PDB file of C-alpha atoms in Angstrom:
ATOM      1  CA  UNK A   1      10.864  -2.708 -22.177  1.00  0.00           C
ATOM      2  CA  UNK A   2      10.086  -5.398 -19.593  1.00  0.00           C
ATOM      3  CA  UNK A   3      12.997  -7.549 -20.799  1.00  0.00           C
ATOM      4  CA  UNK A   4      15.367  -4.585 -20.505  1.00  0.00           C
ATOM      5  CA  UNK A   5      14.104  -3.870 -16.988  1.00  0.00           C
ATOM      6  CA  UNK A   6      15.048  -7.433 -15.987  1.00  0.00           C
ATOM      7  CA  UNK A   7      18.593  -6.728 -17.146  1.00  0.00           C
ATOM      8  CA  UNK A   8      18.526  -3.631 -14.935  1.00  0.00           C
ATOM      9  CA  UNK A   9      17.372  -5.757 -12.000  1.00  0.00           C
ATOM     10  CA  UNK A  10      20.275  -8.134 -12.604  1.00  0.00           C
ATOM     11  CA  UNK A  11      22.796  -5.296 -12.651  1.00  0.00           C
ATOM     12  CA  UNK A  12      21.364  -3.579  -9.550  1.00  0.00           C
ATOM     13  CA  UNK A  13      21.132  -6.882  -7.701  1.00  0.00           C
ATOM     14  CA  UNK A  14      24.707  -7.827  -8.594  1.00  0.00           C
ATOM     15  CA  UNK A  15      25.988  -4.478  -7.366  1.00  0.00           C
ATOM     16  CA  UNK A  16      24.026  -4.787  -4.115  1.00  0.00           C
ATOM     17  CA  UNK A  17      25.043  -8.375  -3.420  1.00  0.00           C
ATOM     18  CA  UNK A  18      28.718  -7.676  -4.079  1.00  0.00           C
ATOM     19  CA  UNK A  19      28.828  -4.480  -2.004  1.00  0.00           C
ATOM     20  CA  UNK A  20      30.195  -3.898   1.474  1.00  0.00           C
ATOM     21  CA  UNK A  21      30.365  -1.029   3.886  1.00  0.00           C
ATOM     22  CA  UNK A  22      28.431   2.205   3.634  1.00  0.00           C
ATOM     23  CA  UNK A  23      27.563   1.725  -0.071  1.00  0.00           C
ATOM     24  CA  UNK A  24      25.523  -1.384   0.725  1.00  0.00           C
ATOM     25  CA  UNK A  25      22.450   0.473   2.033  1.00  0.00           C
ATOM     26  CA  UNK A  26      22.345   2.735  -1.041  1.00  0.00           C
ATOM     27  CA  UNK A  27      22.744  -0.187  -3.401  1.00  0.00           C
ATOM     28  CA  UNK A  28      19.984  -2.052  -1.546  1.00  0.00           C
ATOM     29  CA  UNK A  29      17.693   0.918  -2.201  1.00  0.00           C
ATOM     30  CA  UNK A  30      18.754   0.894  -5.878  1.00  0.00           C
ATOM     31  CA  UNK A  31      17.990  -2.843  -6.021  1.00  0.00           C
ATOM     32  CA  UNK A  32      14.507  -2.312  -4.516  1.00  0.00           C
ATOM     33  CA  UNK A  33      13.848   0.573  -6.894  1.00  0.00           C
ATOM     34  CA  UNK A  34      14.895  -1.443  -9.939  1.00  0.00           C
ATOM     35  CA  UNK A  35      12.681  -4.353  -8.861  1.00  0.00           C
ATOM     36  CA  UNK A  36       9.752  -1.929  -8.574  1.00  0.00           C
ATOM     37  CA  UNK A  37      10.602  -0.512 -12.004  1.00  0.00           C
ATOM     38  CA  UNK A  38      10.505  -4.004 -13.520  1.00  0.00           C
ATOM     39  CA  UNK A  39       7.136  -4.597 -11.851  1.00  0.00           C
ATOM     40  CA  UNK A  40       5.773  -1.402 -13.423  1.00  0.00           C
ATOM     41  CA  UNK A  41       7.133  -2.457 -16.825  1.00  0.00           C
ATOM     42  CA  UNK A  42       5.562  -5.902 -16.518  1.00  0.00           C
ATOM     43  CA  UNK A  43       2.160  -4.541 -15.530  1.00  0.00           C
ATOM     44  CA  UNK A  44       2.408  -2.235 -18.544  1.00  0.00           C
ATOM     45  CA  UNK A  45       3.264  -5.191 -20.801  1.00  0.00           C
ATOM     46  CA  UNK A  46       0.241  -7.115 -19.514  1.00  0.00           C
ATOM     47  CA  UNK A  47      -2.239  -4.237 -19.627  1.00  0.00           C
ATOM     48  CA  UNK A  48      -1.900  -1.613 -22.307  1.00  0.00           C
ATOM     49  CA  UNK A  49      -4.689   0.456 -20.777  1.00  0.00           C
ATOM     50  CA  UNK A  50      -3.055   1.259 -17.424  1.00  0.00           C
ATOM     51  CA  UNK A  51      -4.336   4.650 -16.264  1.00  0.00           C
ATOM     52  CA  UNK A  52      -1.873   7.415 -17.087  1.00  0.00           C
ATOM     53  CA  UNK A  53      -2.339   8.977 -13.638  1.00  0.00           C
ATOM     54  CA  UNK A  54      -1.402   5.693 -11.950  1.00  0.00           C
ATOM     55  CA  UNK A  55       1.678   5.325 -14.127  1.00  0.00           C
ATOM     56  CA  UNK A  56       2.736   8.915 -13.374  1.00  0.00           C
ATOM     57  CA  UNK A  57       2.143   8.422  -9.637  1.00  0.00           C
ATOM     58  CA  UNK A  58       4.126   5.178  -9.767  1.00  0.00           C
ATOM     59  CA  UNK A  59       7.035   6.935 -11.463  1.00  0.00           C
ATOM     60  CA  UNK A  60       7.013   9.659  -8.801  1.00  0.00           C
ATOM     61  CA  UNK A  61       6.793   7.161  -5.929  1.00  0.00           C
ATOM     62  CA  UNK A  62       9.466   4.773  -7.243  1.00  0.00           C
ATOM     63  CA  UNK A  63      12.408   6.464  -5.487  1.00  0.00           C
ATOM     64  CA  UNK A  64      10.449   7.061  -2.271  1.00  0.00           C
ATOM     65  CA  UNK A  65       8.264   3.960  -1.861  1.00  0.00           C
ATOM     66  CA  UNK A  66       9.498   1.200  -4.185  1.00  0.00           C
ATOM     67  CA  UNK A  67       7.849  -1.543  -2.118  1.00  0.00           C
ATOM     68  CA  UNK A  68       4.421   0.108  -2.344  1.00  0.00           C
ATOM     69  CA  UNK A  69       4.813   0.531  -6.110  1.00  0.00           C
ATOM     70  CA  UNK A  70       5.707  -3.166  -6.399  1.00  0.00           C
ATOM     71  CA  UNK A  71       2.674  -4.186  -4.327  1.00  0.00           C
ATOM     72  CA  UNK A  72       0.238  -2.099  -6.405  1.00  0.00           C
ATOM     73  CA  UNK A  73       1.560  -3.305  -9.737  1.00  0.00           C
ATOM     74  CA  UNK A  74       1.812  -6.929  -8.602  1.00  0.00           C
ATOM     75  CA  UNK A  75      -1.851  -6.694  -7.622  1.00  0.00           C
ATOM     76  CA  UNK A  76      -2.671  -5.318 -11.063  1.00  0.00           C
ATOM     77  CA  UNK A  77      -0.772  -8.203 -12.654  1.00  0.00           C
ATOM     78  CA  UNK A  78      -2.708 -10.726 -10.583  1.00  0.00           C
ATOM     79  CA  UNK A  79      -6.013  -9.235 -11.725  1.00  0.00           C
ATOM     80  CA  UNK A  80      -4.904  -9.306 -15.373  1.00  0.00           C
ATOM     81  CA  UNK A  81      -3.655 -12.864 -14.948  1.00  0.00           C
ATOM     82  CA  UNK A  82      -6.912 -13.990 -13.290  1.00  0.00           C
ATOM     83  CA  UNK A  83      -8.987 -12.487 -16.105  1.00  0.00           C
ATOM     84  CA  UNK A  84      -6.915 -14.309 -18.712  1.00  0.00           C
ATOM     85  CA  UNK A  85      -7.094 -17.572 -16.725  1.00  0.00           C
ATOM     86  CA  UNK A  86     -10.902 -17.381 -16.692  1.00  0.00           C
ATOM     87  CA  UNK A  87     -10.925 -17.074 -20.486  1.00  0.00           C
ATOM     88  CA  UNK A  88      -8.164 -19.644 -21.046  1.00  0.00           C
ATOM     89  CA  UNK A  89      -8.368 -22.588 -18.576  1.00  0.00           C
ATOM     90  CA  UNK A  90      -4.841 -23.703 -19.555  1.00  0.00           C
ATOM     91  CA  UNK A  91      -3.535 -20.628 -17.714  1.00  0.00           C
ATOM     92  CA  UNK A  92      -5.248 -21.523 -14.423  1.00  0.00           C
ATOM     93  CA  UNK A  93      -2.374 -23.638 -13.096  1.00  0.00           C
ATOM     94  CA  UNK A  94       0.232 -21.062 -14.139  1.00  0.00           C
ATOM     95  CA  UNK A  95      -1.862 -18.321 -12.523  1.00  0.00           C
ATOM     96  CA  UNK A  96      -1.990 -20.291  -9.266  1.00  0.00           C
ATOM     97  CA  UNK A  97       1.790 -20.738  -9.390  1.00  0.00           C
ATOM     98  CA  UNK A  98       2.255 -17.003  -9.955  1.00  0.00           C
ATOM     99  CA  UNK A  99      -0.182 -16.115  -7.186  1.00  0.00           C
ATOM    100  CA  UNK A 100       1.584 -18.366  -4.678  1.00  0.00           C
ATOM    101  CA  UNK A 101       5.036 -17.144  -5.722  1.00  0.00           C
ATOM    102  CA  UNK A 102       3.863 -13.542  -5.262  1.00  0.00           C
ATOM    103  CA  UNK A 103       2.515 -14.296  -1.774  1.00  0.00           C
ATOM    104  CA  UNK A 104       5.593 -16.277  -0.733  1.00  0.00           C
ATOM    105  CA  UNK A 105       7.909 -13.714  -2.290  1.00  0.00           C
ATOM    106  CA  UNK A 106       6.179 -10.925  -0.382  1.00  0.00           C
ATOM    107  CA  UNK A 107       6.449 -12.871   2.869  1.00  0.00           C
ATOM    108  CA  UNK A 108      10.142 -13.609   2.298  1.00  0.00           C
ATOM    109  CA  UNK A 109      10.778  -9.971   1.342  1.00  0.00           C
ATOM    110  CA  UNK A 110       9.219  -8.631   4.565  1.00  0.00           C
ATOM    111  CA  UNK A 111      10.864 -11.346   6.679  1.00  0.00           C
ATOM    112  CA  UNK A 112      14.250 -10.503   5.141  1.00  0.00           C
ATOM    113  CA  UNK A 113      13.815  -6.880   6.221  1.00  0.00           C
ATOM    114  CA  UNK A 114      12.753  -7.893   9.739  1.00  0.00           C
ATOM    115  CA  UNK A 115      15.421 -10.585  10.168  1.00  0.00           C
ATOM    116  CA  UNK A 116      18.365  -9.564   7.938  1.00  0.00           C
ATOM    117  CA  UNK A 117      20.781 -11.951   9.670  1.00  0.00           C
ATOM    118  CA  UNK A 118      18.939 -15.039   8.404  1.00  0.00           C
ATOM    119  CA  UNK A 119      20.552 -15.612   4.987  1.00  0.00           C
ATOM    120  CA  UNK A 120      18.092 -18.166   3.625  1.00  0.00           C
ATOM    121  CA  UNK A 121      15.175 -15.737   3.782  1.00  0.00           C
ATOM    122  CA  UNK A 122      16.745 -13.615   1.078  1.00  0.00           C
ATOM    123  CA  UNK A 123      17.503 -16.698  -1.008  1.00  0.00           C
ATOM    124  CA  UNK A 124      13.865 -17.774  -0.607  1.00  0.00           C
ATOM    125  CA  UNK A 125      12.750 -14.412  -1.932  1.00  0.00           C
ATOM    126  CA  UNK A 126      14.991 -14.837  -4.980  1.00  0.00           C
ATOM    127  CA  UNK A 127      13.560 -18.306  -5.676  1.00  0.00           C
ATOM    128  CA  UNK A 128       9.959 -17.095  -5.346  1.00  0.00           C
ATOM    129  CA  UNK A 129      10.697 -14.131  -7.626  1.00  0.00           C
ATOM    130  CA  UNK A 130      12.292 -16.382 -10.250  1.00  0.00           C
ATOM    131  CA  UNK A 131       9.256 -18.674 -10.237  1.00  0.00           C
ATOM    132  CA  UNK A 132       6.966 -15.643 -10.545  1.00  0.00           C
ATOM    133  CA  UNK A 133       8.892 -14.246 -13.505  1.00  0.00           C
ATOM    134  CA  UNK A 134       8.778 -17.647 -15.192  1.00  0.00           C
ATOM    135  CA  UNK A 135       5.011 -17.827 -14.694  1.00  0.00           C
ATOM    136  CA  UNK A 136       4.572 -14.333 -16.157  1.00  0.00           C
ATOM    137  CA  UNK A 137       6.410 -15.369 -19.288  1.00  0.00           C
ATOM    138  CA  UNK A 138       3.566 -17.802 -20.025  1.00  0.00           C
ATOM    139  CA  UNK A 139       1.103 -14.922 -19.800  1.00  0.00           C
ATOM    140  CA  UNK A 140       3.153 -12.769 -22.162  1.00  0.00           C
ATOM    141  CA  UNK A 141       3.080 -15.423 -24.919  1.00  0.00           C
TER     142      UNK A 141
END
């Protein structure tokens, strides 16, 4: 399911980045929501025992607060990653890379909202997100 959600992120992102005019703000929301959906799917792939109430609350909040859903599930991923890195020292470096990409990605994401006219902030977010996804793939092995 996580792999399919990444395809959804690619589609939503492509639509947003190619849009103009009044549709752009709606497609930006769709992009944010799809990113949050992928985050939920990844946290589910990493932890089978996610509380059902949390998953239901996340599903309800996705259209209203996608950023908050992403933050909560990214935090859950970091905890799962840290636990695995303690047990398997080979994952420590990859965990540190993921942790830093999550922090940088979050900073770029907020900065992009505050300063939308600076184009390289958004590109920085994309780079940090790509590094984070690559690091997560090591954890899913």
